[in-house]
PDB file of C-alpha atoms in Angstrom:
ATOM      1  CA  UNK P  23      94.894  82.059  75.835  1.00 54.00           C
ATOM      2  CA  UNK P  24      93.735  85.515  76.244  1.00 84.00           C
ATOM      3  CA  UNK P  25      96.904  88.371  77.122  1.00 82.00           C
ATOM      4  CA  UNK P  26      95.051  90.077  79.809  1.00 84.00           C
ATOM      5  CA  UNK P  27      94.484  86.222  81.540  1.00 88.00           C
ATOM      6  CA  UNK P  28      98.335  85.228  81.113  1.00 86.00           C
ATOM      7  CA  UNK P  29      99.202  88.125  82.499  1.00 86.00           C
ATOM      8  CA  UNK P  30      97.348  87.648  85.321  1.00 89.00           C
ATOM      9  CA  UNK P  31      98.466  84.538  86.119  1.00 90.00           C
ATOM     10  CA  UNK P  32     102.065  85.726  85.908  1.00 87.00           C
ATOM     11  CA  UNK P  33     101.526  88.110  88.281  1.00 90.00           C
ATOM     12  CA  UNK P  34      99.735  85.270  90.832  1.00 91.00           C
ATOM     13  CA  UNK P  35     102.807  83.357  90.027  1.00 91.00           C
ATOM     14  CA  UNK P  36     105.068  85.974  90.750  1.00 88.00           C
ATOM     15  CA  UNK P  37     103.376  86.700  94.415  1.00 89.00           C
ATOM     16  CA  UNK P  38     103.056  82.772  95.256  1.00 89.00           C
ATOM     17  CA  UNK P  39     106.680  82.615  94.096  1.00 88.00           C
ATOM     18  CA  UNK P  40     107.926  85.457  96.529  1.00 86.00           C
ATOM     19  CA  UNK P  41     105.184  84.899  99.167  1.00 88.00           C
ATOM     20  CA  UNK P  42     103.876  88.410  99.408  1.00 83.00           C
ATOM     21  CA  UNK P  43     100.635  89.480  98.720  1.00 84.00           C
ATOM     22  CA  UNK P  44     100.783  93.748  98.520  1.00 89.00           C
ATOM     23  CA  UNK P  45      99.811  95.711  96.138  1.00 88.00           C
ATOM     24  CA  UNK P  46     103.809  96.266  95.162  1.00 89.00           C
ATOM     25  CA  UNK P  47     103.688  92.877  94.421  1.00 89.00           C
ATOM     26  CA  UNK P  48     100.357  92.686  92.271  1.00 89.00           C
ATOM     27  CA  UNK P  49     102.341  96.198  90.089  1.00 89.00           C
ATOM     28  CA  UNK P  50     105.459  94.180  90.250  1.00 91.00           C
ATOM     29  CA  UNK P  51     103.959  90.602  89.009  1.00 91.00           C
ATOM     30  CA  UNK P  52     102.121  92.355  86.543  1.00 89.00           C
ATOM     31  CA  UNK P  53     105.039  94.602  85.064  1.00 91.00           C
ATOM     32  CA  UNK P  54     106.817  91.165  84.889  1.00 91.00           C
ATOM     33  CA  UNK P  55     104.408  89.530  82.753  1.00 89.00           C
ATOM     34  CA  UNK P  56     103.624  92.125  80.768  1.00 88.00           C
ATOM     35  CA  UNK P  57     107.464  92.348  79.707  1.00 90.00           C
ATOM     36  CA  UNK P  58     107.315  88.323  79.855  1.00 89.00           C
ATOM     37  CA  UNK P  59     105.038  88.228  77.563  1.00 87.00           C
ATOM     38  CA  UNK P  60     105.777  90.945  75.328  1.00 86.00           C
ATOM     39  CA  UNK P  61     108.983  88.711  74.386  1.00 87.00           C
ATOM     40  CA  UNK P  62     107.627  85.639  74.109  1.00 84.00           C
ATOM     41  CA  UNK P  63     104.782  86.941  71.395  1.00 82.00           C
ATOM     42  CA  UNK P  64     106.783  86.484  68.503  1.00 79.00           C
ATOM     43  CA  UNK P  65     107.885  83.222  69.695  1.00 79.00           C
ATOM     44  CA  UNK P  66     104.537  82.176  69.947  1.00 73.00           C
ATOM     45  CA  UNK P  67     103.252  83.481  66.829  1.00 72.00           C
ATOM     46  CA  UNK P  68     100.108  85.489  67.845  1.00 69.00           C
ATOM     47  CA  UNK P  69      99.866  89.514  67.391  1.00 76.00           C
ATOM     48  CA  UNK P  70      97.550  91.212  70.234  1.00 78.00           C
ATOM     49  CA  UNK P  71      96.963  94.861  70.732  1.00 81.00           C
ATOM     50  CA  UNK P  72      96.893  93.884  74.149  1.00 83.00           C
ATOM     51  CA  UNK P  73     100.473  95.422  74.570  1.00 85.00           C
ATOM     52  CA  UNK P  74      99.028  98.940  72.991  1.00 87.00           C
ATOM     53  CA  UNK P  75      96.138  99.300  74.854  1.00 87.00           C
ATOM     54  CA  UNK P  76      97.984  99.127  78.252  1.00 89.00           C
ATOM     55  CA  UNK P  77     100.120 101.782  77.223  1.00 90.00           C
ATOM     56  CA  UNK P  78      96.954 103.947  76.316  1.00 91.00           C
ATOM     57  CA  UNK P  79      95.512 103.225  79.017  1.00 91.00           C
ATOM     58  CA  UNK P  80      98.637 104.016  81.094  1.00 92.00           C
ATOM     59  CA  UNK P  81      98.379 107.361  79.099  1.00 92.00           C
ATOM     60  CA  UNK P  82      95.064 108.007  79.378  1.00 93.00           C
ATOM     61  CA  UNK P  83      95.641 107.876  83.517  1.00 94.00           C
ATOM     62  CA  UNK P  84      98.632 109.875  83.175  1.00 94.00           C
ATOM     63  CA  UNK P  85      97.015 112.321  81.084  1.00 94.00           C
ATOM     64  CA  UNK P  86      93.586 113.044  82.665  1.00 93.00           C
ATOM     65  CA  UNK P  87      95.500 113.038  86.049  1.00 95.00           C
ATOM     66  CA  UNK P  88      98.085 116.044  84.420  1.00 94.00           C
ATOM     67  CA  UNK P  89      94.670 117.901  83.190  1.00 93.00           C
ATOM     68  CA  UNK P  90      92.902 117.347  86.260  1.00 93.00           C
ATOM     69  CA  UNK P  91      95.776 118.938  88.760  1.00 95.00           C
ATOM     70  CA  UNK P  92      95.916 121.978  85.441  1.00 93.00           C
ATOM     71  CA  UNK P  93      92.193 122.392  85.963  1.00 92.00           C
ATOM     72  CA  UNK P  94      92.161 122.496  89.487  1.00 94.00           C
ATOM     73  CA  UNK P  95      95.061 125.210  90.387  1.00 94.00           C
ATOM     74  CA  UNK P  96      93.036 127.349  87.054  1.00 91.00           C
ATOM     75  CA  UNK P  97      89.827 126.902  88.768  1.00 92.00           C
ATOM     76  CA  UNK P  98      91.411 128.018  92.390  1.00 92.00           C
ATOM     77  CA  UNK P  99      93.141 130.739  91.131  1.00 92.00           C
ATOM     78  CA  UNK P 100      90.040 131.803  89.629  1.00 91.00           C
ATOM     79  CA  UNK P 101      88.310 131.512  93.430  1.00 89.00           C
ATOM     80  CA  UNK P 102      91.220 132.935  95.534  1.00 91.00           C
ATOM     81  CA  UNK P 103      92.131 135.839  93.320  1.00 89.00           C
ATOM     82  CA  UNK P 104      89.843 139.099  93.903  1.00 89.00           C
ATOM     83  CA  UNK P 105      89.261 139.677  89.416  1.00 87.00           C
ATOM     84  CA  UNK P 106      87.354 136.921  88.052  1.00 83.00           C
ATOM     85  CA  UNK P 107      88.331 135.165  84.468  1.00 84.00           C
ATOM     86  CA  UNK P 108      85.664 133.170  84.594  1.00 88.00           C
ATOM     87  CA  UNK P 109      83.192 133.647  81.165  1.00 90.00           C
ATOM     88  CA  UNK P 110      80.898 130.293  81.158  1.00 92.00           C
ATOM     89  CA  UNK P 111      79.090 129.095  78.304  1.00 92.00           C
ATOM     90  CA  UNK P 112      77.110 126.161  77.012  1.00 94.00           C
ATOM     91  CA  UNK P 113      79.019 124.686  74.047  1.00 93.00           C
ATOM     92  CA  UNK P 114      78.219 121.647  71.307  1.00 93.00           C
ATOM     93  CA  UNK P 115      81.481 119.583  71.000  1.00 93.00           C
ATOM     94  CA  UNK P 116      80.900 116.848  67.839  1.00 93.00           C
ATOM     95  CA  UNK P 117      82.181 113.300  69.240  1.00 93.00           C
ATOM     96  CA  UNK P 118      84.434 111.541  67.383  1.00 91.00           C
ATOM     97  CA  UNK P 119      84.079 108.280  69.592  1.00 92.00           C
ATOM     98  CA  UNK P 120      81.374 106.002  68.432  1.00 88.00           C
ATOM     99  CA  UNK P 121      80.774 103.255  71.662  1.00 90.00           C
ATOM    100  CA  UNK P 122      78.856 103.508  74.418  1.00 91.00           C
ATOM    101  CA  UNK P 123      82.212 102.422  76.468  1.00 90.00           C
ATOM    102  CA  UNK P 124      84.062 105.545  75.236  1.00 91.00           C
ATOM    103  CA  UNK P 125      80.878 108.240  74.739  1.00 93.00           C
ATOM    104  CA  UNK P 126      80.242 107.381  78.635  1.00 93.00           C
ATOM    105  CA  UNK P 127      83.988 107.540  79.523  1.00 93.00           C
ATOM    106  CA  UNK P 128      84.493 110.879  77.647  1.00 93.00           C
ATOM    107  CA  UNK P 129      81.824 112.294  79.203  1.00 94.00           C
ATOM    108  CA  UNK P 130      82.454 111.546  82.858  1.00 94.00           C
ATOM    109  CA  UNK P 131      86.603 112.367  82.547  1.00 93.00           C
ATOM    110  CA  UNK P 132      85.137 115.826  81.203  1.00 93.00           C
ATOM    111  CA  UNK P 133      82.513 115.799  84.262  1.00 93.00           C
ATOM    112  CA  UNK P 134      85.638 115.330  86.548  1.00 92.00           C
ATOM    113  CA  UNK P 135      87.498 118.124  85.532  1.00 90.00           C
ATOM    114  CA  UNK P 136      86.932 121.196  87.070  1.00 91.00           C
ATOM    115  CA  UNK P 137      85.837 124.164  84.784  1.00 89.00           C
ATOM    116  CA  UNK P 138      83.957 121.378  82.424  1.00 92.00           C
ATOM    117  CA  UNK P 139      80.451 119.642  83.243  1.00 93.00           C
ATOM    118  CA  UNK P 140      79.098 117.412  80.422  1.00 94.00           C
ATOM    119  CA  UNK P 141      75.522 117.924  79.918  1.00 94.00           C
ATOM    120  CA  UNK P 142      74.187 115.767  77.284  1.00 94.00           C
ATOM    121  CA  UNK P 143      74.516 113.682  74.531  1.00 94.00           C
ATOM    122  CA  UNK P 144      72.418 113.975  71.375  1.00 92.00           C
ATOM    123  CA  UNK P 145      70.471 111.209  70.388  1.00 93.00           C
ATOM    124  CA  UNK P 146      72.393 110.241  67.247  1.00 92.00           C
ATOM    125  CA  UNK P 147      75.117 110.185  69.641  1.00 91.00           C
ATOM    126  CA  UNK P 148      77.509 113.042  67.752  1.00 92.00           C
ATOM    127  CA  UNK P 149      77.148 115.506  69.654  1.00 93.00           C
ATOM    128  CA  UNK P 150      78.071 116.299  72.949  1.00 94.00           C
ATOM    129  CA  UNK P 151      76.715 119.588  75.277  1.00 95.00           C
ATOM    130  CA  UNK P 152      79.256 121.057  77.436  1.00 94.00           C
ATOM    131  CA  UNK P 153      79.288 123.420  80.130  1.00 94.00           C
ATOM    132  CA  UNK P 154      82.831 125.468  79.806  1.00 93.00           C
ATOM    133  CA  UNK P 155      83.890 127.744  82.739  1.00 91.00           C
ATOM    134  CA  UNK P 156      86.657 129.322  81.044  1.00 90.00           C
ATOM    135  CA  UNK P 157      85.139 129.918  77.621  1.00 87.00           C
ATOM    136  CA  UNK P 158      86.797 133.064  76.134  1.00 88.00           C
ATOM    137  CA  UNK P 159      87.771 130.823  72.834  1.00 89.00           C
ATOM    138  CA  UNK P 160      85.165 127.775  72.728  1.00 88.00           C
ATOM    139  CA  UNK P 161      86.417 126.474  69.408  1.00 90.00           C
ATOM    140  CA  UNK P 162      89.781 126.315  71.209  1.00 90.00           C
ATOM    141  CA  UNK P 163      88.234 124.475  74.388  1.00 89.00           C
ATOM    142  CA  UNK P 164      86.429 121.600  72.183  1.00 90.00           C
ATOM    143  CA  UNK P 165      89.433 121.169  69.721  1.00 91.00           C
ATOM    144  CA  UNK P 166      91.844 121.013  73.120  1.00 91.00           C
ATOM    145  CA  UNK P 167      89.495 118.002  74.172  1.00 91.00           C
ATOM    146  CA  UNK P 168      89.072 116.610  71.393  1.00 91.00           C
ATOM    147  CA  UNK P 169      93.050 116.547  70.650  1.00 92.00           C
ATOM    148  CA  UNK P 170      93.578 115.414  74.250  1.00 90.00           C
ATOM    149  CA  UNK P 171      91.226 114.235  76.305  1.00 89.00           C
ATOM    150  CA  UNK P 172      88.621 112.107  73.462  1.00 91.00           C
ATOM    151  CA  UNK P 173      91.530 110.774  71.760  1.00 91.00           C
ATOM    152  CA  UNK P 174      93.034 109.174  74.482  1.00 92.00           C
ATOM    153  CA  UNK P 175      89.879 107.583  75.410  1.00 92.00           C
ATOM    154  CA  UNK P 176      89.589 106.231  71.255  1.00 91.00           C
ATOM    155  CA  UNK P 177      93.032 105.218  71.703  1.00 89.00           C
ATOM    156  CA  UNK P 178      92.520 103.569  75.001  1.00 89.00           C
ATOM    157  CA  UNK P 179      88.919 102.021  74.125  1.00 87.00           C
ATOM    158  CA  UNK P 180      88.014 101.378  70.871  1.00 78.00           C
ATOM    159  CA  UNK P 181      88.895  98.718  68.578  1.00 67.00           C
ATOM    160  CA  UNK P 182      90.510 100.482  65.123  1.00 60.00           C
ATOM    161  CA  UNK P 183      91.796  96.641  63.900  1.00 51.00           C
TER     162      UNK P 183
END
């Protein structure tokens, strides 16, 4: 049986079995089975990366949420103080991330943070067109993304096994 499905069910279980239906109790049921499960999977024999991607994924949220709030107060400072930082430029970041899944989900988490707008994706799909707000070092804007921001969403998304 698939992880993500057990899981599920666990957490169904879980709300049937205390009678509430919240969203605490979805986060609860679901924490429970993933722990559930992750002890039972040597028992049963089967290795799944299903445990590792959660906890990218977890990451990932964590992480674009941390940039995001960064971004915003650098962007409003930028508004709100009376001398301007700002030096855009138009900048070709090379993509490490090879699926449409994680090309699409780079670009948008880049989209959503202030101070970045993706503009376009070559057509070999390695090469990515950004629009930087605060650009006085762009070589140390695409290699912070790429170190943060892409290879969460590799990590998160795409299958290395």
């Amino acid at each position: 049986m698939n992880t993500l499905v057990a899981n599920i069910f666990f957490a169904v279980a879980w709300m049937i079995l205390f009678n509430t239906f919240t969203w605490l109790s979805v986060l609860s049921g679901l924490a429970v089975g993933y722990f559930v499960l992750m002890l039972i999977q040597p028992l049963a024999g089967v290795k799944s990366t299903y445990f590792k991607r959660v906890w990218y994924w977890i990451r990932l949220l964590v992480m674009f949420n941390y940039e995001l709030i960064v971004s915003s107060i650098e962007v409003l400072w930028d508004i709100f103080t009376p001398k301007h930082r700002s030096n855009p430029a138009i900048v070709d970041m090379p993509l490490d991330v090879k699926t449409d899944a994680g090309i699409l989900l780079v670009t948008n988490l880049i989209s959503l943070t202030p101070g970045t707008l993706s503009i376009d994706v070559s057509e070999d799909r390695k090469t990515l067109k950004l629009h930087i707000m605060f650009a006085d070092d762009p070589e140390a804007v695409c290699r912070s993304l790429k170190q943060g921001m892409e290879r969460w969403v590799i990590d998160a998304v795409e299958d290395r096994e």
